[in-house]
PDB file of C-alpha atoms in Angstrom:
ATOM      1  CA  GLN A   1     -68.737  51.860 -59.013  1.00  0.00           C
ATOM      2  CA  VAL A   2     -66.983  53.702 -56.213  1.00  0.00           C
ATOM      3  CA  HIS A   3     -67.579  57.437 -55.993  1.00  0.00           C
ATOM      4  CA  LEU A   4     -65.784  59.986 -53.836  1.00  0.00           C
ATOM      5  CA  LEU A   5     -67.119  63.392 -52.871  1.00  0.00           C
ATOM      6  CA  GLU A   6     -65.273  66.130 -51.033  1.00  0.00           C
ATOM      7  CA  SER A   7     -66.972  68.594 -48.714  1.00  0.00           C
ATOM      8  CA  GLY A   8     -65.792  71.488 -46.602  1.00  0.00           C
ATOM      9  CA  PRO A   9     -65.587  75.263 -46.351  1.00  0.00           C
ATOM     10  CA  GLY A  10     -64.570  77.105 -49.471  1.00  0.00           C
ATOM     11  CA  LEU A  11     -63.108  80.142 -47.726  1.00  0.00           C
ATOM     12  CA  LEU A  12     -60.760  80.405 -44.762  1.00  0.00           C
ATOM     13  CA  GLN A  13     -58.758  83.141 -43.125  1.00  0.00           C
ATOM     14  CA  PRO A  14     -55.007  82.848 -42.628  1.00  0.00           C
ATOM     15  CA  SER A  15     -53.950  80.875 -39.524  1.00  0.00           C
ATOM     16  CA  GLN A  16     -57.232  78.946 -39.418  1.00  0.00           C
ATOM     17  CA  THR A  17     -57.530  75.166 -39.673  1.00  0.00           C
ATOM     18  CA  LEU A  18     -58.822  73.613 -42.875  1.00  0.00           C
ATOM     19  CA  SER A  19     -61.109  70.611 -42.443  1.00  0.00           C
ATOM     20  CA  LEU A  20     -62.281  68.546 -45.397  1.00  0.00           C
ATOM     21  CA  VAL A  21     -64.281  65.335 -45.536  1.00  0.00           C
ATOM     22  CA  CYS A  22     -64.374  62.765 -48.316  1.00  0.00           C
ATOM     23  CA  THR A  23     -67.466  60.567 -48.453  1.00  0.00           C
ATOM     24  CA  VAL A  24     -67.043  57.265 -50.263  1.00  0.00           C
ATOM     25  CA  SER A  25     -70.061  55.574 -51.832  1.00  0.00           C
ATOM     26  CA  GLY A  26     -70.501  52.403 -53.839  1.00  0.00           C
ATOM     27  CA  GLY A  27     -67.997  50.433 -51.800  1.00  0.00           C
ATOM     28  CA  SER A  28     -66.665  49.991 -48.288  1.00  0.00           C
ATOM     29  CA  ILE A  29     -63.679  52.008 -47.198  1.00  0.00           C
ATOM     30  CA  SER A  30     -62.666  49.065 -45.021  1.00  0.00           C
ATOM     31  CA  ARG A  31     -62.421  46.481 -47.761  1.00  0.00           C
ATOM     32  CA  GLY A  32     -59.572  45.685 -50.037  1.00  0.00           C
ATOM     33  CA  VAL A  33     -56.057  47.013 -50.105  1.00  0.00           C
ATOM     34  CA  SER A  34     -56.801  50.619 -50.988  1.00  0.00           C
ATOM     35  CA  TYR A  35     -55.299  53.689 -49.412  1.00  0.00           C
ATOM     36  CA  TRP A  36     -57.496  56.762 -49.157  1.00  0.00           C
ATOM     37  CA  SER A  37     -55.707  59.900 -50.196  1.00  0.00           C
ATOM     38  CA  TRP A  38     -55.673  63.674 -50.386  1.00  0.00           C
ATOM     39  CA  ILE A  39     -54.071  65.538 -53.263  1.00  0.00           C
ATOM     40  CA  ARG A  40     -54.152  69.230 -54.049  1.00  0.00           C
ATOM     41  CA  GLN A  41     -53.584  71.417 -57.067  1.00  0.00           C
ATOM     42  CA  LEU A  42     -52.501  74.999 -56.645  1.00  0.00           C
ATOM     43  CA  PRO A  43     -54.023  77.467 -59.118  1.00  0.00           C
ATOM     44  CA  GLY A  44     -52.639  76.901 -62.583  1.00  0.00           C
ATOM     45  CA  GLN A  45     -50.095  74.404 -61.297  1.00  0.00           C
ATOM     46  CA  GLY A  46     -49.490  70.690 -61.035  1.00  0.00           C
ATOM     47  CA  LEU A  47     -50.548  68.062 -58.529  1.00  0.00           C
ATOM     48  CA  GLU A  48     -49.191  67.740 -54.993  1.00  0.00           C
ATOM     49  CA  TRP A  49     -49.689  64.650 -52.867  1.00  0.00           C
ATOM     50  CA  ILE A  50     -50.720  65.471 -49.290  1.00  0.00           C
ATOM     51  CA  GLY A  51     -51.028  62.054 -47.684  1.00  0.00           C
ATOM     52  CA  TYR A  52     -53.021  58.854 -47.423  1.00  0.00           C
ATOM     53  CA  ILE A  53     -54.538  56.541 -44.878  1.00  0.00           C
ATOM     54  CA  TYR A  54     -55.356  52.854 -44.667  1.00  0.00           C
ATOM     55  CA  HIS A  55     -58.626  51.793 -43.075  1.00  0.00           C
ATOM     56  CA  ASN A  56     -56.767  50.666 -39.934  1.00  0.00           C
ATOM     57  CA  GLY A  57     -55.502  54.219 -39.423  1.00  0.00           C
ATOM     58  CA  LEU A  58     -51.981  53.838 -40.798  1.00  0.00           C
ATOM     59  CA  THR A  59     -50.989  57.132 -42.386  1.00  0.00           C
ATOM     60  CA  TYR A  60     -48.303  58.557 -44.647  1.00  0.00           C
ATOM     61  CA  TYR A  61     -47.742  62.263 -45.255  1.00  0.00           C
ATOM     62  CA  ASN A  62     -45.805  64.404 -47.675  1.00  0.00           C
ATOM     63  CA  PRO A  63     -42.854  65.731 -45.629  1.00  0.00           C
ATOM     64  CA  SER A  64     -43.256  69.134 -47.280  1.00  0.00           C
ATOM     65  CA  LEU A  65     -46.371  69.741 -45.167  1.00  0.00           C
ATOM     66  CA  GLU A  66     -44.108  70.079 -42.130  1.00  0.00           C
ATOM     67  CA  SER A  67     -46.507  68.177 -39.867  1.00  0.00           C
ATOM     68  CA  ARG A  68     -49.433  70.553 -40.491  1.00  0.00           C
ATOM     69  CA  GLY A  69     -51.574  67.832 -42.017  1.00  0.00           C
ATOM     70  CA  ASN A  70     -53.593  65.093 -40.367  1.00  0.00           C
ATOM     71  CA  ILE A  71     -55.712  62.451 -42.077  1.00  0.00           C
ATOM     72  CA  SER A  72     -58.237  60.344 -40.203  1.00  0.00           C
ATOM     73  CA  VAL A  73     -60.781  57.722 -41.148  1.00  0.00           C
ATOM     74  CA  ALA A  74     -64.324  57.063 -39.949  1.00  0.00           C
ATOM     75  CA  THR A  75     -65.112  53.587 -41.234  1.00  0.00           C
ATOM     76  CA  SER A  76     -68.629  53.597 -39.766  1.00  0.00           C
ATOM     77  CA  LYS A  77     -69.462  56.611 -41.932  1.00  0.00           C
ATOM     78  CA  ASN A  78     -67.388  55.452 -44.907  1.00  0.00           C
ATOM     79  CA  GLN A  79     -65.525  58.752 -44.736  1.00  0.00           C
ATOM     80  CA  PHE A  80     -62.010  60.020 -44.341  1.00  0.00           C
ATOM     81  CA  SER A  81     -60.904  63.515 -43.470  1.00  0.00           C
ATOM     82  CA  LEU A  82     -58.093  66.014 -43.848  1.00  0.00           C
ATOM     83  CA  THR A  83     -57.179  68.744 -41.405  1.00  0.00           C
ATOM     84  CA  LEU A  84     -54.493  71.280 -42.253  1.00  0.00           C
ATOM     85  CA  THR A  85     -53.459  73.700 -39.547  1.00  0.00           C
ATOM     86  CA  SER A  86     -52.163  77.270 -39.765  1.00  0.00           C
ATOM     87  CA  VAL A  87     -53.217  77.807 -43.354  1.00  0.00           C
ATOM     88  CA  THR A  88     -51.787  80.602 -45.465  1.00  0.00           C
ATOM     89  CA  ALA A  89     -52.522  81.925 -48.938  1.00  0.00           C
ATOM     90  CA  ALA A  90     -50.081  79.297 -50.214  1.00  0.00           C
ATOM     91  CA  ASP A  91     -52.640  76.627 -49.253  1.00  0.00           C
ATOM     92  CA  THR A  92     -55.186  78.026 -51.700  1.00  0.00           C
ATOM     93  CA  ALA A  93     -55.877  75.126 -54.055  1.00  0.00           C
ATOM     94  CA  VAL A  94     -58.334  72.599 -55.366  1.00  0.00           C
ATOM     95  CA  TYR A  95     -58.305  69.668 -52.951  1.00  0.00           C
ATOM     96  CA  TYR A  96     -59.048  66.196 -54.271  1.00  0.00           C
ATOM     97  CA  CYS A  97     -59.681  62.970 -52.432  1.00  0.00           C
ATOM     98  CA  ALA A  98     -58.729  59.826 -54.302  1.00  0.00           C
ATOM     99  CA  ARG A  99     -58.347  56.069 -53.925  1.00  0.00           C
ATOM    100  CA  LEU A 100     -54.811  54.742 -54.176  1.00  0.00           C
ATOM    101  CA  ARG A 101     -54.879  51.173 -55.406  1.00  0.00           C
ATOM    102  CA  GLY A 102     -51.491  49.603 -55.895  1.00  0.00           C
ATOM    103  CA  ASP A 103     -49.283  52.499 -56.942  1.00  0.00           C
ATOM    104  CA  ALA A 104     -51.896  54.568 -58.805  1.00  0.00           C
ATOM    105  CA  PHE A 105     -54.908  56.727 -58.038  1.00  0.00           C
ATOM    106  CA  ASP A 106     -57.733  54.978 -59.842  1.00  0.00           C
ATOM    107  CA  MET A 107     -60.720  56.914 -58.503  1.00  0.00           C
ATOM    108  CA  TRP A 108     -60.938  60.640 -57.790  1.00  0.00           C
ATOM    109  CA  GLY A 109     -63.463  63.010 -56.308  1.00  0.00           C
ATOM    110  CA  GLN A 110     -64.541  66.046 -58.289  1.00  0.00           C
ATOM    111  CA  GLY A 111     -62.401  68.343 -56.160  1.00  0.00           C
ATOM    112  CA  THR A 112     -63.261  71.247 -53.887  1.00  0.00           C
ATOM    113  CA  MET A 113     -61.801  74.740 -54.156  1.00  0.00           C
ATOM    114  CA  VAL A 114     -60.357  76.183 -50.948  1.00  0.00           C
ATOM    115  CA  ILE A 115     -59.388  79.844 -50.805  1.00  0.00           C
ATOM    116  CA  VAL A 116     -57.352  81.285 -47.958  1.00  0.00           C
ATOM    117  CA  SER A 117     -57.776  85.029 -47.754  1.00  0.00           C
ATOM    118  CA  SER A 118     -58.228  87.719 -45.155  1.00  0.00           C
TER     119      SER A 118
ATOM    120  CA  GLU B   1     -37.494  62.448 -52.894  1.00  0.00           C
ATOM    121  CA  ILE B   2     -37.783  61.272 -56.473  1.00  0.00           C
ATOM    122  CA  VAL B   3     -38.236  64.108 -58.963  1.00  0.00           C
ATOM    123  CA  LEU B   4     -40.183  63.399 -62.130  1.00  0.00           C
ATOM    124  CA  THR B   5     -39.373  65.632 -65.099  1.00  0.00           C
ATOM    125  CA  GLN B   6     -41.849  65.702 -67.959  1.00  0.00           C
ATOM    126  CA  SER B   7     -41.051  66.887 -71.455  1.00  0.00           C
ATOM    127  CA  PRO B   8     -41.923  68.754 -73.458  1.00  0.00           C
ATOM    128  CA  ALA B   9     -43.892  71.228 -71.370  1.00  0.00           C
ATOM    129  CA  THR B  10     -46.194  71.827 -74.327  1.00  0.00           C
ATOM    130  CA  LEU B  11     -46.822  69.681 -77.377  1.00  0.00           C
ATOM    131  CA  SER B  12     -48.630  71.302 -80.316  1.00  0.00           C
ATOM    132  CA  LEU B  13     -50.141  68.723 -82.638  1.00  0.00           C
ATOM    133  CA  SER B  14     -53.060  68.230 -85.001  1.00  0.00           C
ATOM    134  CA  PRO B  15     -55.828  65.639 -84.672  1.00  0.00           C
ATOM    135  CA  GLY B  16     -54.714  62.344 -86.133  1.00  0.00           C
ATOM    136  CA  GLU B  17     -51.058  62.902 -85.286  1.00  0.00           C
ATOM    137  CA  ARG B  18     -49.029  60.771 -82.909  1.00  0.00           C
ATOM    138  CA  ALA B  19     -48.151  62.217 -79.509  1.00  0.00           C
ATOM    139  CA  THR B  20     -45.081  61.100 -77.573  1.00  0.00           C
ATOM    140  CA  LEU B  21     -44.741  62.341 -73.998  1.00  0.00           C
ATOM    141  CA  SER B  22     -41.712  61.721 -71.798  1.00  0.00           C
ATOM    142  CA  CYS B  23     -41.303  61.314 -68.057  1.00  0.00           C
ATOM    143  CA  ARG B  24     -37.837  60.970 -66.543  1.00  0.00           C
ATOM    144  CA  ALA B  25     -37.229  60.018 -62.915  1.00  0.00           C
ATOM    145  CA  SER B  26     -34.264  61.245 -60.869  1.00  0.00           C
ATOM    146  CA  GLU B  27     -33.674  57.656 -59.734  1.00  0.00           C
ATOM    147  CA  SER B  28     -35.136  54.294 -60.640  1.00  0.00           C
ATOM    148  CA  VAL B  29     -38.819  53.747 -59.955  1.00  0.00           C
ATOM    149  CA  ARG B  30     -38.711  50.262 -61.499  1.00  0.00           C
ATOM    150  CA  SER B  31     -42.108  49.978 -63.237  1.00  0.00           C
ATOM    151  CA  SER B  32     -44.057  51.896 -60.628  1.00  0.00           C
ATOM    152  CA  LEU B  33     -45.228  54.723 -62.864  1.00  0.00           C
ATOM    153  CA  ALA B  34     -48.712  55.971 -63.684  1.00  0.00           C
ATOM    154  CA  TRP B  35     -50.044  58.445 -66.229  1.00  0.00           C
ATOM    155  CA  TYR B  36     -53.081  60.707 -65.841  1.00  0.00           C
ATOM    156  CA  GLN B  37     -55.065  62.951 -68.130  1.00  0.00           C
ATOM    157  CA  GLN B  38     -56.609  66.162 -66.838  1.00  0.00           C
ATOM    158  CA  LYS B  39     -58.994  68.438 -68.684  1.00  0.00           C
ATOM    159  CA  PRO B  40     -59.874  71.969 -67.502  1.00  0.00           C
ATOM    160  CA  GLY B  41     -62.170  71.974 -64.502  1.00  0.00           C
ATOM    161  CA  GLN B  42     -61.993  68.208 -64.096  1.00  0.00           C
ATOM    162  CA  ALA B  43     -60.210  65.802 -61.815  1.00  0.00           C
ATOM    163  CA  PRO B  44     -57.341  63.786 -63.256  1.00  0.00           C
ATOM    164  CA  ARG B  45     -58.193  60.440 -64.829  1.00  0.00           C
ATOM    165  CA  LEU B  46     -55.957  57.402 -64.592  1.00  0.00           C
ATOM    166  CA  LEU B  47     -54.762  56.234 -68.016  1.00  0.00           C
ATOM    167  CA  ILE B  48     -51.822  53.909 -67.381  1.00  0.00           C
ATOM    168  CA  TYR B  49     -50.548  52.130 -64.268  1.00  0.00           C
ATOM    169  CA  ASP B  50     -47.423  50.068 -63.637  1.00  0.00           C
ATOM    170  CA  ALA B  51     -45.840  51.814 -66.636  1.00  0.00           C
ATOM    171  CA  SER B  52     -47.712  49.950 -69.362  1.00  0.00           C
ATOM    172  CA  TYR B  53     -51.133  48.715 -68.242  1.00  0.00           C
ATOM    173  CA  ARG B  54     -54.179  50.600 -69.453  1.00  0.00           C
ATOM    174  CA  ALA B  55     -56.745  51.432 -66.798  1.00  0.00           C
ATOM    175  CA  THR B  56     -60.325  50.301 -67.187  1.00  0.00           C
ATOM    176  CA  GLY B  57     -62.119  51.966 -70.079  1.00  0.00           C
ATOM    177  CA  ILE B  58     -59.046  53.643 -71.567  1.00  0.00           C
ATOM    178  CA  PRO B  59     -58.923  53.461 -75.373  1.00  0.00           C
ATOM    179  CA  GLY B  60     -56.267  51.410 -77.076  1.00  0.00           C
ATOM    180  CA  ARG B  61     -54.676  54.470 -78.695  1.00  0.00           C
ATOM    181  CA  PHE B  62     -53.060  55.207 -75.302  1.00  0.00           C
ATOM    182  CA  SER B  63     -49.978  53.171 -74.473  1.00  0.00           C
ATOM    183  CA  GLY B  64     -47.224  53.390 -71.915  1.00  0.00           C
ATOM    184  CA  SER B  65     -43.695  52.050 -71.953  1.00  0.00           C
ATOM    185  CA  GLY B  66     -40.439  52.222 -70.069  1.00  0.00           C
ATOM    186  CA  SER B  67     -38.876  51.150 -66.805  1.00  0.00           C
ATOM    187  CA  GLY B  68     -36.233  52.412 -64.423  1.00  0.00           C
ATOM    188  CA  THR B  69     -35.887  56.133 -65.084  1.00  0.00           C
ATOM    189  CA  ASP B  70     -37.296  56.719 -68.578  1.00  0.00           C
ATOM    190  CA  PHE B  71     -40.952  56.399 -69.486  1.00  0.00           C
ATOM    191  CA  THR B  72     -43.120  57.283 -72.456  1.00  0.00           C
ATOM    192  CA  LEU B  73     -46.826  57.834 -72.958  1.00  0.00           C
ATOM    193  CA  THR B  74     -47.870  57.475 -76.585  1.00  0.00           C
ATOM    194  CA  ILE B  75     -51.171  58.500 -78.098  1.00  0.00           C
ATOM    195  CA  SER B  76     -51.156  56.804 -81.484  1.00  0.00           C
ATOM    196  CA  SER B  77     -53.638  59.083 -83.243  1.00  0.00           C
ATOM    197  CA  LEU B  78     -54.906  62.150 -81.437  1.00  0.00           C
ATOM    198  CA  GLU B  79     -58.617  62.662 -81.166  1.00  0.00           C
ATOM    199  CA  SER B  80     -60.238  65.971 -80.247  1.00  0.00           C
ATOM    200  CA  GLU B  81     -60.931  64.820 -76.675  1.00  0.00           C
ATOM    201  CA  ASP B  82     -57.252  63.996 -76.089  1.00  0.00           C
ATOM    202  CA  PHE B  83     -56.127  67.629 -75.956  1.00  0.00           C
ATOM    203  CA  ALA B  84     -55.437  68.015 -72.252  1.00  0.00           C
ATOM    204  CA  VAL B  85     -52.665  68.040 -69.651  1.00  0.00           C
ATOM    205  CA  TYR B  86     -50.908  64.774 -68.836  1.00  0.00           C
ATOM    206  CA  TYR B  87     -49.113  63.949 -65.600  1.00  0.00           C
ATOM    207  CA  CYS B  88     -46.868  61.084 -64.563  1.00  0.00           C
ATOM    208  CA  GLN B  89     -46.647  59.855 -60.963  1.00  0.00           C
ATOM    209  CA  GLN B  90     -44.476  57.443 -58.968  1.00  0.00           C
ATOM    210  CA  ARG B  91     -44.837  55.715 -55.628  1.00  0.00           C
ATOM    211  CA  THR B  92     -41.516  53.867 -55.313  1.00  0.00           C
ATOM    212  CA  ASN B  93     -40.019  56.387 -52.932  1.00  0.00           C
ATOM    213  CA  TRP B  94     -42.746  58.352 -51.146  1.00  0.00           C
ATOM    214  CA  LEU B  95     -45.002  59.725 -53.881  1.00  0.00           C
ATOM    215  CA  SER B  96     -44.578  62.473 -56.439  1.00  0.00           C
ATOM    216  CA  PHE B  97     -46.051  63.830 -59.648  1.00  0.00           C
ATOM    217  CA  GLY B  98     -44.352  65.271 -62.688  1.00  0.00           C
ATOM    218  CA  GLY B  99     -44.965  68.863 -63.705  1.00  0.00           C
ATOM    219  CA  GLY B 100     -47.212  67.941 -66.618  1.00  0.00           C
ATOM    220  CA  THR B 101     -47.248  68.136 -70.409  1.00  0.00           C
ATOM    221  CA  LYS B 102     -49.955  70.124 -72.140  1.00  0.00           C
ATOM    222  CA  VAL B 103     -51.075  68.680 -75.458  1.00  0.00           C
ATOM    223  CA  GLU B 104     -52.635  71.491 -77.435  1.00  0.00           C
ATOM    224  CA  ILE B 105     -54.199  71.798 -80.844  1.00  0.00           C
ATOM    225  CA  LYS B 106     -51.806  73.104 -83.469  1.00  0.00           C
TER     226      LYS B 106
END
């Protein structure tokens, strides 16, 4: 059974860069036709797709991020990462990593809360 | 961008009742629609993919239907653990989620 686990700082100041890592266990990130994804949920709100990456490095991003986001993959570590530059309070959210298989997210991490505050 | 509109925003029902949740897309997503359940403090869980296929381990009381722009998630007989928020999601044109329907105990 594949498991995903997010890690990263819980608190940032405005204008800093957010860096999160998702560690995948129970299966290789390089196998199959899965895309590895980041999704966030603002407090009390719905889900927002950030982007996803294939193991060869091919990426797709939500245009609403205005090029602030970057997703990378480290196949040797079975990890993928999210960086989000110039964060503001509007980036305060729970960030999830998830596996996109076909057109649906079939496996999710537990989520990590990120607060942006001065 | 395809906008997914879920209705109603809140559904108040009793255990044992039938729940019918709607998701409408601003343009056709063919059958590329998924449904998720989210409980407080938890990550979403995939229920239905490709509009009508139950994900692994999902009870038979959950069913999905529809194609094109109109989709329905039906819970045939609500159990206590089914009271949660439900989201739909498409990946035909980029990727987007609906705003969610909260199923609460009446």
